[in-house]
Structures are given as C-alpha cells and as structure tokens.
Amino acid sequence: LFRSCQCSENAKHNVQWRMKYMEWERQQTYAMEAGERRGIRKVAAQMLQLGKNSTDDIVRCTGLSVEEVHNIATELQDAHQP
C-alpha cells in the first residue's frame, strides 16, 4: 500500500508523466468520438436504405446536418453503381 501511494505521489509531481497521460487521454476521447460518429453515420445509411424516412427525420434522429445526410445518400448511390 505504501509503495502504491508513493507511486501516486511521484506521478503527481512528474510533469512529463502528466503530459503523456493527458495526451493518452485526449487520444482515447478522440477515438471514442470517432467511433460514435461512424455509428451515427451507419444508422443514417441504414435509414436511407430502408427508404421510409425523410431527410428531416434522419437529421432529427441522428443529429447530422442535412448536408451530411445528403453526402451519405450520395455515397450509397455511388457504391451501388457498376
């Protein structure tokens, strides 16, 4: 227990360690946000493929902009052309 506390105290005073930790934490946050964004785009694409939802419905459900939904629709059309 003493060693664990001592390591924690040393880390508090180690600027280089703190900077590396902050960078790691920033990267983790970025990765989570990027994954969330991909998931939202995937849901929008699935809604477009169903053909039962208006662009406004997709915008409301996903939080994407109208332009982003149109871009996804274009990507889907391009993917299905020979």
mmCIF file of the C-alpha atoms, coordinates in Angstrom:
data_MODEL
# 
_entry.id   MODEL 
# 
loop_
_atom_site.group_PDB 
_atom_site.id 
_atom_site.type_symbol 
_atom_site.label_atom_id 
_atom_site.label_alt_id 
_atom_site.label_comp_id 
_atom_site.label_asym_id 
_atom_site.label_entity_id 
_atom_site.label_seq_id 
_atom_site.pdbx_PDB_ins_code 
_atom_site.Cartn_x 
_atom_site.Cartn_y 
_atom_site.Cartn_z 
_atom_site.occupancy 
_atom_site.B_iso_or_equiv 
_atom_site.pdbx_formal_charge 
_atom_site.auth_seq_id 
_atom_site.auth_comp_id 
_atom_site.auth_asym_id 
_atom_site.auth_atom_id 
_atom_site.pdbx_PDB_model_num 
ATOM 1  C CA . LEU A 1 1  ? 0.000   0.000  0.000   1.00 0.00 ? 1  LEU A CA 1 
ATOM 2  C CA . PHE A 1 2  ? 2.805   2.403  0.885   1.00 0.00 ? 2  PHE A CA 1 
ATOM 3  C CA . ARG A 1 3  ? 4.508   1.756  -2.487  1.00 0.00 ? 3  ARG A CA 1 
ATOM 4  C CA . SER A 1 4  ? 1.252   2.416  -4.334  1.00 0.00 ? 4  SER A CA 1 
ATOM 5  C CA . CYS A 1 5  ? 0.778   5.722  -2.523  1.00 0.00 ? 5  CYS A CA 1 
ATOM 6  C CA . GLN A 1 6  ? 4.394   6.640  -3.149  1.00 0.00 ? 6  GLN A CA 1 
ATOM 7  C CA . CYS A 1 7  ? 3.991   5.967  -6.897  1.00 0.00 ? 7  CYS A CA 1 
ATOM 8  C CA . SER A 1 8  ? 0.871   8.110  -6.978  1.00 0.00 ? 8  SER A CA 1 
ATOM 9  C CA . GLU A 1 9  ? 2.657   10.934 -5.227  1.00 0.00 ? 9  GLU A CA 1 
ATOM 10 C CA . ASN A 1 10 ? 5.622   10.692 -7.583  1.00 0.00 ? 10 ASN A CA 1 
ATOM 11 C CA . ALA A 1 11 ? 3.272   10.804 -10.566 1.00 0.00 ? 11 ALA A CA 1 
ATOM 12 C CA . LYS A 1 12 ? 1.602   13.941 -9.254  1.00 0.00 ? 12 LYS A CA 1 
ATOM 13 C CA . HIS A 1 13 ? 4.935   15.716 -9.319  1.00 0.00 ? 13 HIS A CA 1 
ATOM 14 C CA . ASN A 1 14 ? 6.180   14.310 -12.608 1.00 0.00 ? 14 ASN A CA 1 
ATOM 15 C CA . VAL A 1 15 ? 5.288   16.824 -15.329 1.00 0.00 ? 15 VAL A CA 1 
ATOM 16 C CA . GLN A 1 16 ? 6.467   14.616 -18.186 1.00 0.00 ? 16 GLN A CA 1 
ATOM 17 C CA . TRP A 1 17 ? 4.313   11.696 -16.988 1.00 0.00 ? 17 TRP A CA 1 
ATOM 18 C CA . ARG A 1 18 ? 1.310   14.003 -16.602 1.00 0.00 ? 18 ARG A CA 1 
ATOM 19 C CA . MET A 1 19 ? 1.759   15.353 -20.137 1.00 0.00 ? 19 MET A CA 1 
ATOM 20 C CA . LYS A 1 20 ? 1.935   11.825 -21.567 1.00 0.00 ? 20 LYS A CA 1 
ATOM 21 C CA . TYR A 1 21 ? -1.159  10.824 -19.612 1.00 0.00 ? 21 TYR A CA 1 
ATOM 22 C CA . MET A 1 22 ? -3.069  13.874 -20.822 1.00 0.00 ? 22 MET A CA 1 
ATOM 23 C CA . GLU A 1 23 ? -2.108  13.085 -24.430 1.00 0.00 ? 23 GLU A CA 1 
ATOM 24 C CA . TRP A 1 24 ? -3.195  9.461  -23.990 1.00 0.00 ? 24 TRP A CA 1 
ATOM 25 C CA . GLU A 1 25 ? -6.496  10.596 -22.512 1.00 0.00 ? 25 GLU A CA 1 
ATOM 26 C CA . ARG A 1 26 ? -7.047  13.017 -25.415 1.00 0.00 ? 26 ARG A CA 1 
ATOM 27 C CA . GLN A 1 27 ? -6.388  10.213 -27.915 1.00 0.00 ? 27 GLN A CA 1 
ATOM 28 C CA . GLN A 1 28 ? -8.841  7.923  -26.139 1.00 0.00 ? 28 GLN A CA 1 
ATOM 29 C CA . THR A 1 29 ? -11.532 10.607 -26.228 1.00 0.00 ? 29 THR A CA 1 
ATOM 30 C CA . TYR A 1 30 ? -10.891 11.244 -29.918 1.00 0.00 ? 30 TYR A CA 1 
ATOM 31 C CA . ALA A 1 31 ? -11.119 7.523  -30.701 1.00 0.00 ? 31 ALA A CA 1 
ATOM 32 C CA . MET A 1 32 ? -14.416 7.176  -28.823 1.00 0.00 ? 32 MET A CA 1 
ATOM 33 C CA . GLU A 1 33 ? -15.889 10.215 -30.592 1.00 0.00 ? 33 GLU A CA 1 
ATOM 34 C CA . ALA A 1 34 ? -14.747 8.910  -33.981 1.00 0.00 ? 34 ALA A CA 1 
ATOM 35 C CA . GLY A 1 35 ? -16.355 5.540  -33.276 1.00 0.00 ? 35 GLY A CA 1 
ATOM 36 C CA . GLU A 1 36 ? -19.566 7.190  -32.178 1.00 0.00 ? 36 GLU A CA 1 
ATOM 37 C CA . ARG A 1 37 ? -19.567 9.296  -35.343 1.00 0.00 ? 37 ARG A CA 1 
ATOM 38 C CA . ARG A 1 38 ? -19.115 6.194  -37.527 1.00 0.00 ? 38 ARG A CA 1 
ATOM 39 C CA . GLY A 1 39 ? -22.014 4.537  -35.726 1.00 0.00 ? 39 GLY A CA 1 
ATOM 40 C CA . ILE A 1 40 ? -24.298 7.521  -36.280 1.00 0.00 ? 40 ILE A CA 1 
ATOM 41 C CA . ARG A 1 41 ? -23.385 7.623  -39.972 1.00 0.00 ? 41 ARG A CA 1 
ATOM 42 C CA . LYS A 1 42 ? -24.103 3.887  -40.210 1.00 0.00 ? 42 LYS A CA 1 
ATOM 43 C CA . VAL A 1 43 ? -27.565 4.362  -38.692 1.00 0.00 ? 43 VAL A CA 1 
ATOM 44 C CA . ALA A 1 44 ? -28.283 7.198  -41.122 1.00 0.00 ? 44 ALA A CA 1 
ATOM 45 C CA . ALA A 1 45 ? -27.200 4.990  -44.037 1.00 0.00 ? 45 ALA A CA 1 
ATOM 46 C CA . GLN A 1 46 ? -29.486 2.189  -42.850 1.00 0.00 ? 46 GLN A CA 1 
ATOM 47 C CA . MET A 1 47 ? -32.400 4.609  -42.526 1.00 0.00 ? 47 MET A CA 1 
ATOM 48 C CA . LEU A 1 48 ? -31.760 5.849  -46.068 1.00 0.00 ? 48 LEU A CA 1 
ATOM 49 C CA . GLN A 1 49 ? -31.599 2.288  -47.396 1.00 0.00 ? 49 GLN A CA 1 
ATOM 50 C CA . LEU A 1 50 ? -34.962 1.494  -45.832 1.00 0.00 ? 50 LEU A CA 1 
ATOM 51 C CA . GLY A 1 51 ? -36.411 4.358  -47.846 1.00 0.00 ? 51 GLY A CA 1 
ATOM 52 C CA . LYS A 1 52 ? -39.132 5.016  -45.282 1.00 0.00 ? 52 LYS A CA 1 
ATOM 53 C CA . ASN A 1 53 ? -37.606 8.048  -43.586 1.00 0.00 ? 53 ASN A CA 1 
ATOM 54 C CA . SER A 1 54 ? -37.398 11.617 -44.790 1.00 0.00 ? 54 SER A CA 1 
ATOM 55 C CA . THR A 1 55 ? -34.150 13.548 -44.646 1.00 0.00 ? 55 THR A CA 1 
ATOM 56 C CA . ASP A 1 56 ? -35.676 15.645 -41.862 1.00 0.00 ? 56 ASP A CA 1 
ATOM 57 C CA . ASP A 1 57 ? -36.462 12.503 -39.850 1.00 0.00 ? 57 ASP A CA 1 
ATOM 58 C CA . ILE A 1 58 ? -32.896 11.264 -40.250 1.00 0.00 ? 58 ILE A CA 1 
ATOM 59 C CA . VAL A 1 59 ? -31.499 14.664 -39.246 1.00 0.00 ? 59 VAL A CA 1 
ATOM 60 C CA . ARG A 1 60 ? -33.686 14.694 -36.122 1.00 0.00 ? 60 ARG A CA 1 
ATOM 61 C CA . CYS A 1 61 ? -32.824 11.114 -35.144 1.00 0.00 ? 61 CYS A CA 1 
ATOM 62 C CA . THR A 1 62 ? -29.073 11.287 -35.734 1.00 0.00 ? 62 THR A CA 1 
ATOM 63 C CA . GLY A 1 63 ? -28.158 14.914 -35.143 1.00 0.00 ? 63 GLY A CA 1 
ATOM 64 C CA . LEU A 1 64 ? -26.381 15.013 -38.503 1.00 0.00 ? 64 LEU A CA 1 
ATOM 65 C CA . SER A 1 65 ? -26.780 18.029 -40.746 1.00 0.00 ? 65 SER A CA 1 
ATOM 66 C CA . VAL A 1 66 ? -28.920 17.927 -43.896 1.00 0.00 ? 66 VAL A CA 1 
ATOM 67 C CA . GLU A 1 67 ? -25.710 18.192 -45.925 1.00 0.00 ? 67 GLU A CA 1 
ATOM 68 C CA . GLU A 1 68 ? -24.184 15.184 -44.137 1.00 0.00 ? 68 GLU A CA 1 
ATOM 69 C CA . VAL A 1 69 ? -27.295 13.094 -44.797 1.00 0.00 ? 69 VAL A CA 1 
ATOM 70 C CA . HIS A 1 70 ? -27.197 14.083 -48.485 1.00 0.00 ? 70 HIS A CA 1 
ATOM 71 C CA . ASN A 1 71 ? -23.493 13.146 -48.617 1.00 0.00 ? 71 ASN A CA 1 
ATOM 72 C CA . ILE A 1 72 ? -24.256 9.726  -47.150 1.00 0.00 ? 72 ILE A CA 1 
ATOM 73 C CA . ALA A 1 73 ? -27.064 9.247  -49.686 1.00 0.00 ? 73 ALA A CA 1 
ATOM 74 C CA . THR A 1 74 ? -24.636 10.125 -52.495 1.00 0.00 ? 74 THR A CA 1 
ATOM 75 C CA . GLU A 1 75 ? -22.044 7.685  -51.113 1.00 0.00 ? 75 GLU A CA 1 
ATOM 76 C CA . LEU A 1 76 ? -24.677 4.933  -51.083 1.00 0.00 ? 76 LEU A CA 1 
ATOM 77 C CA . GLN A 1 77 ? -25.702 5.674  -54.668 1.00 0.00 ? 77 GLN A CA 1 
ATOM 78 C CA . ASP A 1 78 ? -22.076 5.707  -55.828 1.00 0.00 ? 78 ASP A CA 1 
ATOM 79 C CA . ALA A 1 79 ? -21.430 2.378  -54.074 1.00 0.00 ? 79 ALA A CA 1 
ATOM 80 C CA . HIS A 1 80 ? -24.289 0.709  -55.956 1.00 0.00 ? 80 HIS A CA 1 
ATOM 81 C CA . GLN A 1 81 ? -23.295 1.896  -59.420 1.00 0.00 ? 81 GLN A CA 1 
ATOM 82 C CA . PRO A 1 82 ? -21.283 -0.526 -61.580 1.00 0.00 ? 82 PRO A CA 1 
# 
